[in-house]
Amino acid sequence: MPKNSKVTQREPSHEQVTESVADLLAHEEPPDYKSSSLNVGPAAGKRAPQIEAPENDGRPAWNSKLQYILAQVGFSVGLGNVWRFPYLCQKNGGGAYLVPYFILLLIIGIPLFFLELAVGQKIRRGSIGVWNYVCPRLGGIGMSSLMVCGFVGLYYNVIIGWSIFYFFQSFQYPLPWSECPIRKNGTTAIVEPECDKSSATTYFWYRQTLNTTSTIAESGGLNVKMTLSLLVAWIIVCLAVIKGIASSGKVMYFSSLFPYVVLFCFMVRGLMLKGSMDGIAHMFTPKLEKMLEPQVWREAATQVFFALGLGFGGVIAFSSYNKMDNNCHFDAMLVSFINFFTSILATLVVFAVLGFKANIMNEKCVAENGEKILGYINSNVLSHDLIPPHVNLSHLTMSDYAEVYSVIKTVKEDGFAQLGLEPCLLEDELNKAVQGTGLAFIAFTEAMTHFPASPFWSVMFFFMLINLGLGSMIGTMTGITTPVLDAYKVQKELFTVCCCIVAFLCGLLFVQRSGNYFVTMFDDYSAGLPLTVVVILENLSVAWIYGTKRFMQDLEDMLGFRPSIIYFYLWKYVSPICLIVLISATVIEMTISPPGYNAWVQELAQERFQSYPPWALVMCFALIVLAMLPLPVVFVARHFNLMTDGSNKLSVSYRKSMMKDISSLEEQDEARFILGGAKLGDAPPSGPGRRPYVTPRGNTSLDPNSLSPNVCYGTSYQNAAISPTTPTTPVTPESDS
């Protein structure tokens, strides 16, 4: 009804309204001011027009559901699934570690992943726009996410650069890290001492690839090879994201699926290798006592947290390009379980190969120590009578050596240590836990040198790492570009190219000779604690400020079905408590553990832990502060009205849809005032066809507002748009109690 229409209020009538009139007023649908508007135009019996979702605002959209799922899978499944999860599984009880991991995936991972997908899809903005819209005082959440994405993207692409270098080095036979280099000294040829003290793969990594210094304080200048590799990595990433999801979506068809092809190939090949089952059996032999250790649960929670990419903004950005009625609950379940089973598959592959490597190293150990024993016998240090008759020292098996070792240790109890014999136990080789770059660039590469056609497998492995990293980098870059492009009218291609150029220049810090130590620093301090704080604030802003009941109702309207009531309790109580415990444990761990890094000492040809110098400690602290600084700054600025609430950054069509929502509420209010005698501003009653959301206690609540901004305080986008003569009531936080 037009606002300037003349209306006359009739006296309230107590006569019973006929059913036909009631149906007419309700349009045979509940007078839900979120999903319908009361207009005179539509005929009775027809559904009132839906509030126009901002889907036709020129915002890009995924070409297909498959493309979207592959993008989410590519972002969540990354390098950590290959080199972090297997290490944690081995370290924390083998198969027993899977129990706390799966439990925490169900009570933390999936609910929070679902939450991010839902808010991104509903509000159709990047991380900054979403949290400005939900609660402007907590708008710093999106800015902190963007900061963390920036820090992580800087060093994560360096790892892709390392993989690119190894990828091109793999096109030669034999592989360059298969043997130690020979140094010629006049007429004498000797093995490189640093390589001889360590191993060929370790030497190639630290000396020929990184050419690393012995401390973080020694810069050593730029490493030209790594600088060029980083440049190639940023060119690839820039080309993948320059057109937004129009280009990255197509890249995901390959980068998300190819790693699974490689993993399955490695799985089949690994199972055919000698000793592979020893590695798998060692991996999944459960050490149940480990489940009682708090450290195991803390590391499982952290891995769940980072495996799904929570808090980075990439999940929200990808989801914001979906249609409003997309089943994001199904997406959350699907992507989470794909991520989990990918980790299991990668663990099987890694330990099948490491079991093969352990057998190779153990046989080498037996052969070397057999020669020592033979030498002691020939020099009469040991008696030949100590050797059992059935044992052939020239062709020792592991079981024969174990028997000989036991006999000599028993007989020569006093002087056994001087013999320098090693036990050569397969279990000891399998217990040498490695993670991160140590697994990918040292342990796994060493195992592949023993493969038939080793260059082929090396090319496949490092191409897989490149694609795993590229999928995660696309999500990280989308978490940076989407919020900015939503808020500011800048050319997408120009902004993306500028971001990549600036990131490459900043990334030069990581390709100097001491750059590996800065990668470790950023990995330890730039993301862990800040991201945990970001996610708990996301959880609290939706569950406690916006209101879980209201959010559940929004999900029902958006999805067409009511999510399980379990999510109510998980979002409201379980997830916040778990996240608070995780933050506390992280702070305690950072306080107890001395800040430092493992430095490669050239003279000793081994790693040695070193503490950070004072300037590096300041840098570590600055990374944490800078990442979390937007949270208090935005809160204080908006509390004292020093900063706009961000409503002017929304697109014109988005504000138009909000105005239409407000107009629907006003027209419905006037119609009820004219026809039913209600007062202006009264809440709409539940119609005969409406089933209000039922709280867990069984009480019914009024139909809640849809996702609307500033539920945390009175001033809002709507208030700015409502006519000055229209009475407004500040929206207060919902209480679920």
XYZ file of C-alpha atoms in Angstrom:
737
model
C 0.000 0.000 0.000
C 1.434 3.419 -0.855
C 2.744 5.306 2.118
C 0.679 8.452 1.304
C -2.634 6.544 1.241
C -5.255 7.850 3.570
C -6.333 5.224 6.058
C -8.997 5.233 8.679
C -8.577 3.044 11.710
C -11.678 1.100 12.566
C -12.651 0.057 16.035
C -11.220 -3.283 17.042
C -13.763 -6.013 16.374
C -14.213 -9.139 18.463
C -16.200 -10.915 15.768
C -14.747 -14.164 14.553
C -13.002 -13.802 11.217
C -14.186 -16.241 8.599
C -11.806 -18.879 7.342
C -11.796 -17.446 3.818
C -10.761 -14.017 5.032
C -8.062 -15.545 7.199
C -6.756 -17.463 4.239
C -6.844 -14.309 2.138
C -4.868 -12.388 4.716
C -2.319 -15.176 4.986
C -2.233 -15.817 1.216
C -2.428 -19.442 2.275
C 1.103 -18.955 3.595
C 2.365 -17.762 6.969
C 2.788 -14.001 7.287
C 6.527 -14.456 7.586
C 8.101 -11.112 6.972
C 11.278 -12.786 5.807
C 9.812 -14.849 3.043
C 6.678 -13.000 2.036
C 5.116 -9.600 1.814
C 1.487 -8.663 2.114
C 0.429 -6.955 -1.107
C -3.013 -6.336 -2.485
C -1.858 -7.412 -5.950
C -1.471 -11.205 -5.733
C -4.641 -13.193 -5.908
C -5.716 -15.334 -3.006
C -4.251 -18.788 -3.039
C -0.965 -17.702 -4.610
C 2.294 -17.568 -2.740
C 3.414 -14.053 -1.942
C 6.504 -12.967 -3.832
C 9.790 -13.889 -2.166
C 12.148 -11.213 -1.047
C 14.525 -10.821 -3.913
C 17.827 -12.378 -2.988
C 20.795 -10.468 -4.288
C 21.564 -13.137 -6.876
C 21.067 -10.901 -9.887
C 23.457 -8.215 -8.726
C 26.079 -9.040 -11.338
C 27.981 -11.215 -8.891
C 29.800 -14.110 -10.591
C 28.461 -17.605 -10.015
C 29.866 -21.109 -10.291
C 29.257 -22.811 -13.620
C 28.244 -26.012 -11.863
C 27.966 -27.595 -8.439
C 30.902 -29.861 -9.289
C 33.136 -26.855 -9.941
C 32.227 -25.393 -6.559
C 32.817 -28.660 -4.689
C 36.186 -29.104 -6.389
C 37.145 -25.555 -5.401
C 36.289 -26.213 -1.733
C 38.088 -29.572 -1.830
C 41.119 -28.002 -3.517
C 41.272 -25.310 -0.850
C 40.849 -27.618 2.161
C 42.992 -30.507 0.885
C 46.520 -29.168 0.831
C 50.106 -29.955 1.677
C 49.207 -30.527 5.330
C 47.203 -33.634 4.395
C 50.329 -35.180 2.864
C 53.074 -34.189 5.260
C 51.421 -33.086 8.507
C 48.629 -35.597 9.161
C 50.810 -38.746 8.714
C 53.389 -37.313 11.128
C 50.753 -36.535 13.774
C 49.232 -39.978 13.303
C 52.581 -41.663 13.893
C 53.560 -39.401 16.766
C 50.270 -39.641 18.665
C 49.480 -43.319 18.824
C 49.066 -44.549 15.252
C 45.520 -45.761 14.665
C 44.494 -44.504 18.115
C 45.015 -40.908 16.914
C 42.187 -41.323 14.421
C 39.652 -41.591 17.263
C 40.161 -38.101 18.787
C 40.625 -36.641 15.304
C 37.297 -38.021 14.068
C 35.447 -36.990 17.239
C 36.763 -33.425 16.986
C 35.964 -33.344 13.276
C 32.324 -34.051 14.176
C 31.967 -31.587 17.063
C 34.206 -28.741 15.841
C 35.166 -29.149 12.204
C 31.896 -29.876 10.437
C 29.696 -27.454 12.475
C 32.064 -24.507 12.009
C 32.645 -25.356 8.353
C 28.858 -25.472 7.878
C 28.551 -22.117 9.667
C 31.044 -20.414 7.338
C 29.419 -21.902 4.245
C 25.969 -20.770 5.422
C 26.834 -17.146 6.213
C 28.791 -16.756 2.976
C 25.949 -18.179 0.908
C 23.241 -16.194 2.713
C 24.931 -12.784 2.700
C 26.851 -13.276 -0.567
C 29.843 -11.212 0.472
C 33.486 -11.907 1.279
C 34.732 -12.196 4.847
C 34.809 -8.434 5.525
C 31.307 -7.867 4.149
C 29.847 -10.864 5.986
C 30.985 -9.851 9.467
C 30.243 -6.162 8.842
C 26.751 -7.294 7.967
C 26.245 -9.611 10.959
C 27.752 -7.258 13.532
C 29.758 -4.191 12.481
C 31.499 -3.921 15.841
C 33.047 -7.306 15.063
C 33.845 -6.294 11.490
C 37.514 -6.688 12.366
C 37.023 -10.459 12.051
C 37.039 -10.180 8.274
C 40.024 -7.833 8.269
C 41.999 -10.200 10.529
C 41.160 -13.077 8.183
C 42.493 -11.029 5.298
C 45.709 -10.251 7.214
C 46.281 -13.923 8.025
C 45.625 -14.873 4.394
C 48.271 -12.378 3.371
C 50.876 -13.737 5.791
C 50.167 -17.366 4.913
C 50.117 -16.696 1.168
C 53.577 -15.112 1.353
C 55.347 -18.208 2.659
C 52.988 -20.870 1.268
C 53.859 -19.920 -2.287
C 57.532 -20.260 -1.404
C 56.853 -23.959 -0.716
C 55.234 -24.213 -4.145
C 58.399 -22.602 -5.534
C 60.522 -25.295 -3.870
C 58.284 -27.965 -5.425
C 58.654 -26.332 -8.854
C 62.446 -26.447 -8.511
C 62.409 -30.140 -7.590
C 59.909 -30.825 -10.374
C 62.281 -29.539 -13.053
C 65.275 -31.216 -11.403
C 63.453 -34.555 -11.704
C 63.810 -34.647 -15.508
C 67.208 -36.340 -15.397
C 68.598 -39.769 -14.687
C 69.926 -40.519 -12.206
C 68.154 -38.065 -9.955
C 70.562 -35.341 -8.777
C 69.953 -36.209 -5.107
C 70.599 -39.930 -5.508
C 74.356 -39.738 -4.887
C 76.768 -37.479 -3.051
C 78.854 -35.188 -5.280
C 82.547 -35.922 -5.708
C 85.064 -33.193 -4.924
C 88.358 -33.341 -6.795
C 91.442 -32.347 -4.865
C 94.248 -32.511 -7.381
C 94.547 -36.131 -8.370
C 92.429 -37.275 -5.439
C 88.653 -37.534 -5.600
C 86.764 -37.471 -2.314
C 83.094 -37.409 -1.383
C 81.773 -34.005 -0.300
C 82.313 -34.080 3.501
C 78.994 -32.387 4.330
C 77.139 -34.948 2.215
C 79.164 -37.860 3.562
C 78.225 -36.929 7.141
C 74.520 -36.678 6.345
C 72.949 -38.141 3.192
C 72.646 -37.318 -0.493
C 69.034 -36.109 -0.244
C 69.736 -34.042 2.883
C 72.761 -32.434 1.266
C 70.844 -31.626 -1.919
C 68.063 -29.979 0.106
C 70.143 -27.844 2.452
C 73.142 -27.078 0.281
C 72.231 -27.299 -3.407
C 68.606 -26.160 -3.123
C 68.449 -23.707 -0.205
C 72.198 -23.106 0.220
C 71.155 -22.243 3.746
C 73.133 -20.302 6.320
C 73.831 -21.568 9.824
C 71.722 -18.946 11.632
C 68.743 -16.726 10.903
C 70.906 -13.667 11.534
C 73.082 -14.460 8.492
C 71.134 -13.343 5.451
C 73.536 -14.683 2.866
C 71.893 -12.710 0.061
C 69.250 -13.873 -2.391
C 69.217 -17.435 -3.667
C 68.837 -16.900 -7.414
C 67.385 -20.354 -8.135
C 64.745 -20.014 -5.434
C 63.948 -16.441 -6.497
C 63.199 -17.585 -10.046
C 61.138 -20.501 -8.720
C 59.102 -18.114 -6.548
C 58.530 -15.840 -9.548
C 57.199 -18.793 -11.576
C 54.943 -19.782 -8.657
C 53.399 -16.310 -8.418
C 52.890 -16.140 -12.194
C 50.978 -19.438 -12.059
C 48.849 -18.278 -9.119
C 48.165 -14.908 -10.751
C 47.007 -16.524 -13.995
C 44.772 -18.897 -12.025
C 42.934 -16.177 -10.069
C 43.113 -13.163 -12.395
C 39.540 -13.667 -13.652
C 38.156 -14.672 -10.270
C 36.155 -17.878 -10.186
C 35.827 -17.728 -13.974
C 39.499 -18.724 -14.248
C 40.151 -20.450 -10.899
C 37.070 -22.641 -11.295
C 38.455 -24.139 -14.504
C 41.885 -24.653 -12.934
C 40.275 -26.578 -10.084
C 39.054 -29.309 -12.431
C 42.670 -30.368 -12.819
C 44.422 -29.168 -9.661
C 41.835 -30.798 -7.355
C 41.556 -34.135 -9.164
C 45.139 -34.776 -10.290
C 46.526 -35.293 -6.748
C 44.097 -38.188 -6.260
C 45.348 -39.831 -9.448
C 48.923 -39.571 -8.170
C 48.029 -40.787 -4.676
C 46.273 -43.860 -6.055
C 49.214 -44.567 -8.362
C 51.634 -44.275 -5.455
C 49.347 -46.455 -3.360
C 49.370 -49.279 -5.903
C 53.115 -48.947 -6.506
C 53.854 -48.679 -2.806
C 51.995 -51.864 -1.926
C 54.167 -53.727 -4.439
C 57.369 -52.627 -2.673
C 59.198 -54.801 -0.171
C 58.485 -53.682 3.375
C 55.457 -51.524 2.546
C 53.195 -53.573 4.811
C 55.684 -53.117 7.660
C 55.214 -49.352 7.357
C 51.417 -49.550 7.175
C 51.242 -51.990 10.103
C 53.487 -49.717 12.149
C 51.336 -46.729 11.247
C 47.998 -48.175 12.255
C 49.036 -50.229 15.271
C 47.067 -48.371 17.948
C 48.787 -47.180 21.099
C 45.625 -46.690 23.126
C 47.387 -45.144 26.111
C 48.156 -42.114 23.943
C 44.456 -41.225 23.796
C 44.593 -40.194 27.463
C 47.216 -37.504 26.836
C 45.836 -33.921 26.485
C 48.568 -33.066 23.972
C 47.129 -35.606 21.517
C 43.683 -33.980 21.656
C 45.160 -30.493 21.298
C 47.120 -31.453 18.187
C 44.098 -33.283 16.753
C 41.925 -30.189 17.272
C 44.541 -27.954 15.649
C 44.825 -30.273 12.649
C 41.028 -30.416 12.211
C 40.944 -26.648 12.470
C 43.524 -25.989 9.768
C 42.660 -28.948 7.516
C 39.280 -27.404 6.651
C 40.669 -23.892 6.155
C 38.483 -22.335 8.853
C 38.936 -18.616 9.462
C 40.917 -17.882 6.310
C 37.969 -16.376 4.474
C 38.390 -18.639 1.462
C 35.488 -20.873 2.510
C 33.182 -17.859 2.897
C 34.380 -16.312 -0.382
C 33.793 -19.489 -2.406
C 30.382 -20.011 -0.805
C 29.320 -16.439 -1.548
C 29.188 -17.266 -5.267
C 26.512 -19.926 -4.698
C 22.788 -19.676 -5.233
C 20.773 -18.858 -2.137
C 19.007 -22.221 -2.068
C 22.150 -24.341 -2.435
C 22.315 -27.185 0.097
C 25.388 -26.001 1.974
C 24.777 -28.568 4.733
C 25.424 -31.379 2.254
C 28.480 -29.489 0.972
C 29.902 -29.196 4.496
C 29.499 -32.919 5.168
C 30.862 -33.935 1.755
C 33.961 -31.720 1.764
C 34.792 -32.579 5.397
C 34.700 -36.318 4.798
C 36.603 -36.028 1.507
C 39.272 -34.146 3.446
C 39.366 -36.837 6.154
C 39.619 -39.758 3.729
C 42.269 -37.910 1.715
C 44.359 -37.673 4.883
C 43.924 -41.417 5.456
C 44.885 -42.184 1.844
C 47.942 -39.927 2.034
C 48.969 -41.597 5.300
C 48.767 -45.047 3.698
C 50.881 -43.873 0.769
C 53.487 -42.155 2.941
C 54.011 -45.087 5.283
C 53.953 -47.687 2.523
C 56.859 -45.805 0.935
C 58.587 -45.123 4.268
C 58.236 -48.819 5.171
C 60.076 -49.630 1.947
C 62.731 -47.030 2.774
C 63.094 -48.391 6.327
C 63.768 -51.884 4.939
C 66.384 -50.511 2.540
C 68.128 -48.592 5.332
C 67.910 -51.562 7.690
C 69.469 -53.919 5.136
C 72.251 -51.378 4.612
C 72.804 -51.231 8.376
C 72.957 -55.044 8.621
C 75.464 -55.242 5.754
C 77.749 -52.573 7.269
C 77.704 -54.104 10.735
C 78.206 -57.608 9.285
C 81.411 -56.361 7.704
C 82.483 -54.951 11.090
C 81.900 -58.317 12.766
C 83.809 -60.125 10.008
C 86.699 -57.696 10.485
C 86.726 -58.282 14.261
C 86.824 -62.044 13.647
C 89.711 -61.752 11.184
C 91.654 -59.581 13.672
C 90.862 -62.030 16.524
C 88.916 -59.442 18.490
C 85.932 -61.796 18.330
C 85.987 -65.563 18.248
C 84.443 -67.343 15.282
C 82.757 -69.667 17.773
C 80.341 -66.837 18.669
C 78.760 -67.064 15.231
C 75.958 -69.667 14.991
C 76.744 -72.378 12.368
C 73.758 -71.529 10.157
C 74.707 -67.835 9.858
C 76.577 -66.638 6.759
C 78.233 -63.309 7.529
C 78.562 -62.545 3.823
C 74.787 -62.706 3.319
C 73.233 -61.704 6.618
C 69.487 -61.487 6.984
C 67.881 -59.170 9.557
C 66.878 -62.096 11.763
C 70.371 -63.658 11.563
C 72.000 -60.365 12.449
C 69.674 -59.886 15.408
C 70.728 -63.326 16.703
C 74.459 -62.618 16.243
C 74.095 -59.152 17.807
C 72.381 -60.655 20.863
C 75.080 -63.317 21.342
C 77.975 -60.849 21.046
C 76.279 -58.395 23.403
C 75.837 -61.139 26.006
C 79.385 -62.522 25.772
C 81.200 -59.182 25.410
C 79.122 -57.360 27.992
C 81.989 -55.241 29.343
C 83.620 -54.237 26.068
C 80.565 -54.281 23.834
C 80.266 -50.491 23.565
C 83.798 -50.264 22.111
C 82.802 -52.515 19.192
C 80.449 -49.836 17.806
C 77.821 -52.289 16.611
C 74.307 -51.019 15.969
C 71.133 -53.012 16.722
C 69.673 -52.348 13.201
C 66.055 -52.622 14.290
C 63.344 -51.980 11.728
C 61.226 -50.410 14.452
C 63.885 -47.746 15.037
C 63.855 -46.755 11.371
C 60.060 -46.560 11.336
C 60.042 -44.452 14.498
C 62.123 -41.716 12.872
C 59.187 -39.341 12.552
C 59.554 -36.609 9.958
C 57.107 -33.937 8.870
C 56.822 -30.945 6.593
C 59.733 -30.251 4.292
C 61.729 -33.028 5.949
C 59.193 -35.580 4.750
C 58.592 -34.221 1.252
C 62.071 -33.051 0.260
C 64.285 -35.498 2.191
C 62.629 -38.749 3.336
C 60.241 -39.249 0.422
C 62.761 -38.175 -2.201
C 65.292 -40.622 -0.780
C 62.758 -43.448 -0.986
C 61.968 -42.593 -4.610
C 65.632 -42.950 -5.609
C 65.217 -46.706 -5.006
C 62.129 -46.931 -7.249
C 62.477 -48.384 -10.733
C 62.003 -45.475 -13.172
C 62.616 -43.083 -10.290
C 62.518 -39.853 -12.398
C 58.937 -40.627 -13.488
C 57.749 -41.052 -9.885
C 59.638 -37.954 -8.794
C 58.005 -35.862 -11.539
C 54.581 -37.188 -10.526
C 55.166 -36.558 -6.821
C 56.316 -32.965 -7.125
C 53.680 -32.158 -9.732
C 51.156 -33.412 -7.195
C 52.634 -31.104 -4.527
C 52.411 -28.161 -6.934
C 48.726 -28.850 -7.571
C 47.943 -29.371 -3.886
C 49.607 -26.072 -3.083
C 47.957 -24.306 -6.009
C 44.471 -25.313 -4.849
C 45.138 -23.910 -1.398
C 46.719 -20.751 -2.807
C 43.691 -20.098 -5.013
C 41.471 -20.258 -1.935
C 43.850 -18.047 0.019
C 44.004 -15.438 -2.752
C 40.220 -15.539 -3.130
C 39.985 -14.858 0.609
C 42.004 -11.688 -0.045
C 40.548 -10.423 -3.317
C 36.831 -11.150 -2.796
C 36.342 -8.955 0.336
C 38.239 -6.061 -1.251
C 36.426 -6.293 -4.573
C 33.095 -6.436 -2.709
C 33.918 -3.287 -0.769
C 35.651 -1.165 -3.395
C 35.033 -0.565 -7.061
C 38.396 -1.581 -8.437
C 39.241 -3.486 -11.581
C 39.561 -7.160 -10.703
C 42.434 -7.965 -13.053
C 44.495 -4.911 -12.098
C 44.000 -5.492 -8.373
C 44.938 -9.187 -8.668
C 48.115 -8.421 -10.595
C 49.103 -5.731 -8.068
C 48.538 -8.187 -5.200
C 50.759 -10.787 -6.852
C 53.535 -8.276 -7.556
C 53.530 -6.950 -3.986
C 53.428 -10.508 -2.616
C 56.401 -11.531 -4.761
C 58.438 -8.556 -3.557
C 57.577 -9.276 0.069
C 58.321 -12.956 -0.540
C 61.949 -12.164 -1.298
C 62.426 -12.404 2.468
C 61.934 -16.170 2.143
C 64.281 -16.783 -0.780
C 67.417 -15.399 0.749
C 69.786 -18.069 2.039
C 68.276 -17.838 5.517
C 64.737 -17.771 4.110
C 63.876 -21.286 5.305
C 64.031 -20.062 8.911
C 61.582 -17.246 8.162
C 59.197 -19.763 6.605
C 59.290 -21.648 9.910
C 58.690 -18.419 11.842
C 55.674 -17.382 9.790
C 54.264 -20.903 9.915
C 54.524 -20.996 13.717
C 53.308 -17.490 14.597
C 51.358 -15.780 11.815
C 48.369 -18.119 11.634
C 47.954 -20.387 14.666
C 46.721 -18.180 17.484
C 45.189 -15.387 15.330
C 43.097 -17.837 13.303
C 41.834 -19.579 16.430
C 40.733 -16.212 17.841
C 39.068 -15.317 14.531
C 37.062 -18.549 14.423
C 35.862 -18.352 18.021
C 34.660 -14.783 17.387
C 32.867 -16.007 14.254
C 31.200 -18.690 16.346
C 30.226 -16.314 19.163
C 28.952 -13.585 16.842
C 26.527 -15.986 15.164
C 25.574 -18.155 18.150
C 25.401 -15.566 20.935
C 25.069 -12.119 19.342
C 23.005 -12.852 16.269
C 21.323 -15.780 18.020
C 21.338 -19.479 17.342
C 17.540 -19.733 17.098
C 17.418 -16.927 14.559
C 20.283 -18.471 12.595
C 18.594 -21.891 12.584
C 15.430 -20.273 11.224
C 17.439 -18.566 8.493
C 18.920 -21.913 7.545
C 15.464 -23.465 7.316
C 14.267 -20.677 5.024
C 17.402 -20.885 2.918
C 17.752 -24.671 2.658
C 14.097 -25.662 2.703
C 14.537 -27.970 5.690
C 15.395 -27.582 9.346
C 18.952 -28.658 10.256
C 19.357 -31.114 13.092
C 18.870 -29.681 16.569
C 22.342 -31.026 17.367
C 23.808 -28.011 15.574
C 22.022 -25.732 18.049
C 23.968 -27.205 20.955
C 27.226 -27.508 19.011
C 27.239 -23.852 17.906
C 25.882 -22.559 21.183
C 27.962 -24.469 23.717
C 30.263 -27.256 22.511
C 32.286 -25.466 19.802
C 32.916 -22.262 21.820
C 34.057 -24.272 24.840
C 36.364 -26.435 22.712
C 37.812 -23.366 20.998
C 38.415 -21.589 24.305
C 40.249 -24.679 25.586
C 42.254 -24.807 22.347
C 43.227 -21.129 22.629
C 44.269 -21.632 26.261
C 46.342 -24.707 25.373
C 47.963 -22.852 22.461
C 48.933 -19.898 24.650
C 50.316 -22.243 27.327
C 52.266 -24.194 24.703
C 53.746 -20.974 23.278
C 54.679 -19.823 26.778
C 56.307 -23.086 27.822
C 58.112 -23.914 24.576
C 61.181 -21.757 23.940
C 60.776 -19.854 20.667
C 63.354 -21.060 18.214
C 64.104 -22.931 15.002
C 66.152 -25.859 13.712
C 69.241 -24.487 12.001
C 71.425 -26.487 9.626
C 75.011 -26.402 10.855
C 77.319 -26.985 7.907
C 80.325 -28.058 9.966
C 78.340 -30.750 11.795
C 76.123 -31.588 8.791
C 73.080 -31.808 11.028
C 70.253 -29.726 12.433
C 70.556 -28.018 15.790
C 67.919 -26.100 17.712
C 68.669 -22.407 18.173
C 66.742 -19.698 19.984
C 65.562 -16.636 18.114
C 67.646 -13.477 18.602
C 65.841 -10.504 20.233
C 64.928 -8.837 16.919
C 63.420 -12.106 15.659
C 61.383 -12.447 18.877
C 60.001 -8.970 18.260
C 59.127 -10.057 14.720
C 57.296 -13.157 16.017
C 55.290 -11.038 18.446
C 54.568 -8.462 15.727
C 53.110 -11.145 13.439
C 50.577 -12.142 16.106
C 49.713 -8.540 16.999
C 49.338 -7.370 13.389
C 47.067 -10.283 12.539
C 44.748 -9.590 15.508
C 45.037 -5.781 15.585
C 41.933 -5.130 13.409
C 39.708 -6.825 16.011
C 40.056 -4.244 18.816
C 40.652 -1.301 16.451
C 37.399 -1.812 14.523
C 35.455 -2.525 17.711
C 36.597 0.685 19.413
C 36.267 2.799 16.251
C 32.681 1.732 15.641
C 31.742 1.891 19.301
C 32.649 5.578 19.340
C 31.303 6.170 15.803
C 34.789 6.918 14.482
C 34.273 4.524 11.593
C 31.294 3.876 9.323
C 29.443 0.611 9.687
C 30.325 -0.408 6.139
C 26.835 -0.129 4.695
C 28.048 2.208 1.988
C 30.359 -0.533 0.766
C 27.512 -2.851 -0.173
C 26.539 -2.997 -3.810
C 23.582 -0.988 -5.058
C 21.533 -4.095 -5.802
C 22.339 -5.511 -2.383
C 21.105 -2.369 -0.630
C 18.074 -2.443 -2.929
C 17.192 -5.930 -1.744
C 17.569 -4.781 1.877
C 15.240 -1.837 1.180
C 12.733 -4.214 -0.322
C 12.893 -6.312 2.840
C 12.210 -3.212 4.951
C 9.393 -2.129 2.626
C 7.776 -5.554 2.944
C 7.828 -5.256 6.718
C 6.260 -1.789 6.595
C 3.517 -2.785 4.133
C 2.698 -5.863 6.154
C 2.567 -3.750 9.331
C 0.172 -1.243 7.700
C -2.072 -3.977 6.287
C -2.395 -5.578 9.716
C -3.107 -2.135 11.194
C -5.917 -1.489 8.686
C -7.533 -4.908 8.535
C -6.892 -6.345 11.954
C -6.793 -3.415 14.320
C -3.231 -4.090 15.365
C -0.920 -1.269 16.330
C 1.880 -0.176 14.104
C 5.140 -1.866 15.031
C 3.509 -4.937 16.586
C 5.171 -8.223 15.746
C 3.311 -10.260 13.132
C 1.443 -13.216 14.523
C 2.095 -16.752 13.420
C -0.423 -17.743 10.770
C -2.350 -20.991 10.720
C 0.082 -22.512 8.243
C 3.192 -21.319 10.096
C 5.164 -23.534 12.411
C 7.453 -21.287 14.440
C 10.917 -22.487 15.243
C 10.824 -24.640 18.361
C 13.681 -24.194 20.761
C 15.367 -27.200 22.351
C 13.322 -26.576 25.497
C 10.126 -26.910 23.538
C 9.134 -23.242 23.795
C 8.076 -21.463 20.655
C 9.603 -18.178 19.683
C 8.459 -15.359 17.471
C 9.577 -15.600 13.893
C 13.135 -14.277 14.006
C 14.672 -11.759 11.701
C 16.590 -12.954 8.722
C 20.317 -12.369 8.628
C 20.329 -8.666 9.160
C 23.125 -6.378 10.193
C 23.831 -4.759 13.492
C 21.939 -7.176 15.650
C 24.585 -6.355 18.222
C 23.498 -2.725 18.583
C 20.841 -0.313 17.499
C 22.319 1.645 14.608
C 22.041 -0.394 11.472
C 21.971 -0.334 7.710
C 18.198 -0.518 7.875
C 17.918 2.413 10.261
C 19.819 4.560 7.803
C 17.410 3.609 5.054
C 14.107 3.927 6.959
C 12.194 7.135 6.650
C 12.658 9.501 9.620
C 8.930 9.345 10.285
C 8.948 5.567 10.538
C 9.217 4.385 14.123
C 12.167 2.080 14.640
C 13.089 -0.210 17.433
C 16.753 -1.082 17.964
C 17.477 -4.752 17.478
C 18.891 -6.324 20.572
C 20.917 -9.494 20.854
C 18.780 -12.574 20.940
C 18.684 -14.556 24.119
C 18.357 -18.286 23.701
C 17.806 -18.885 27.322
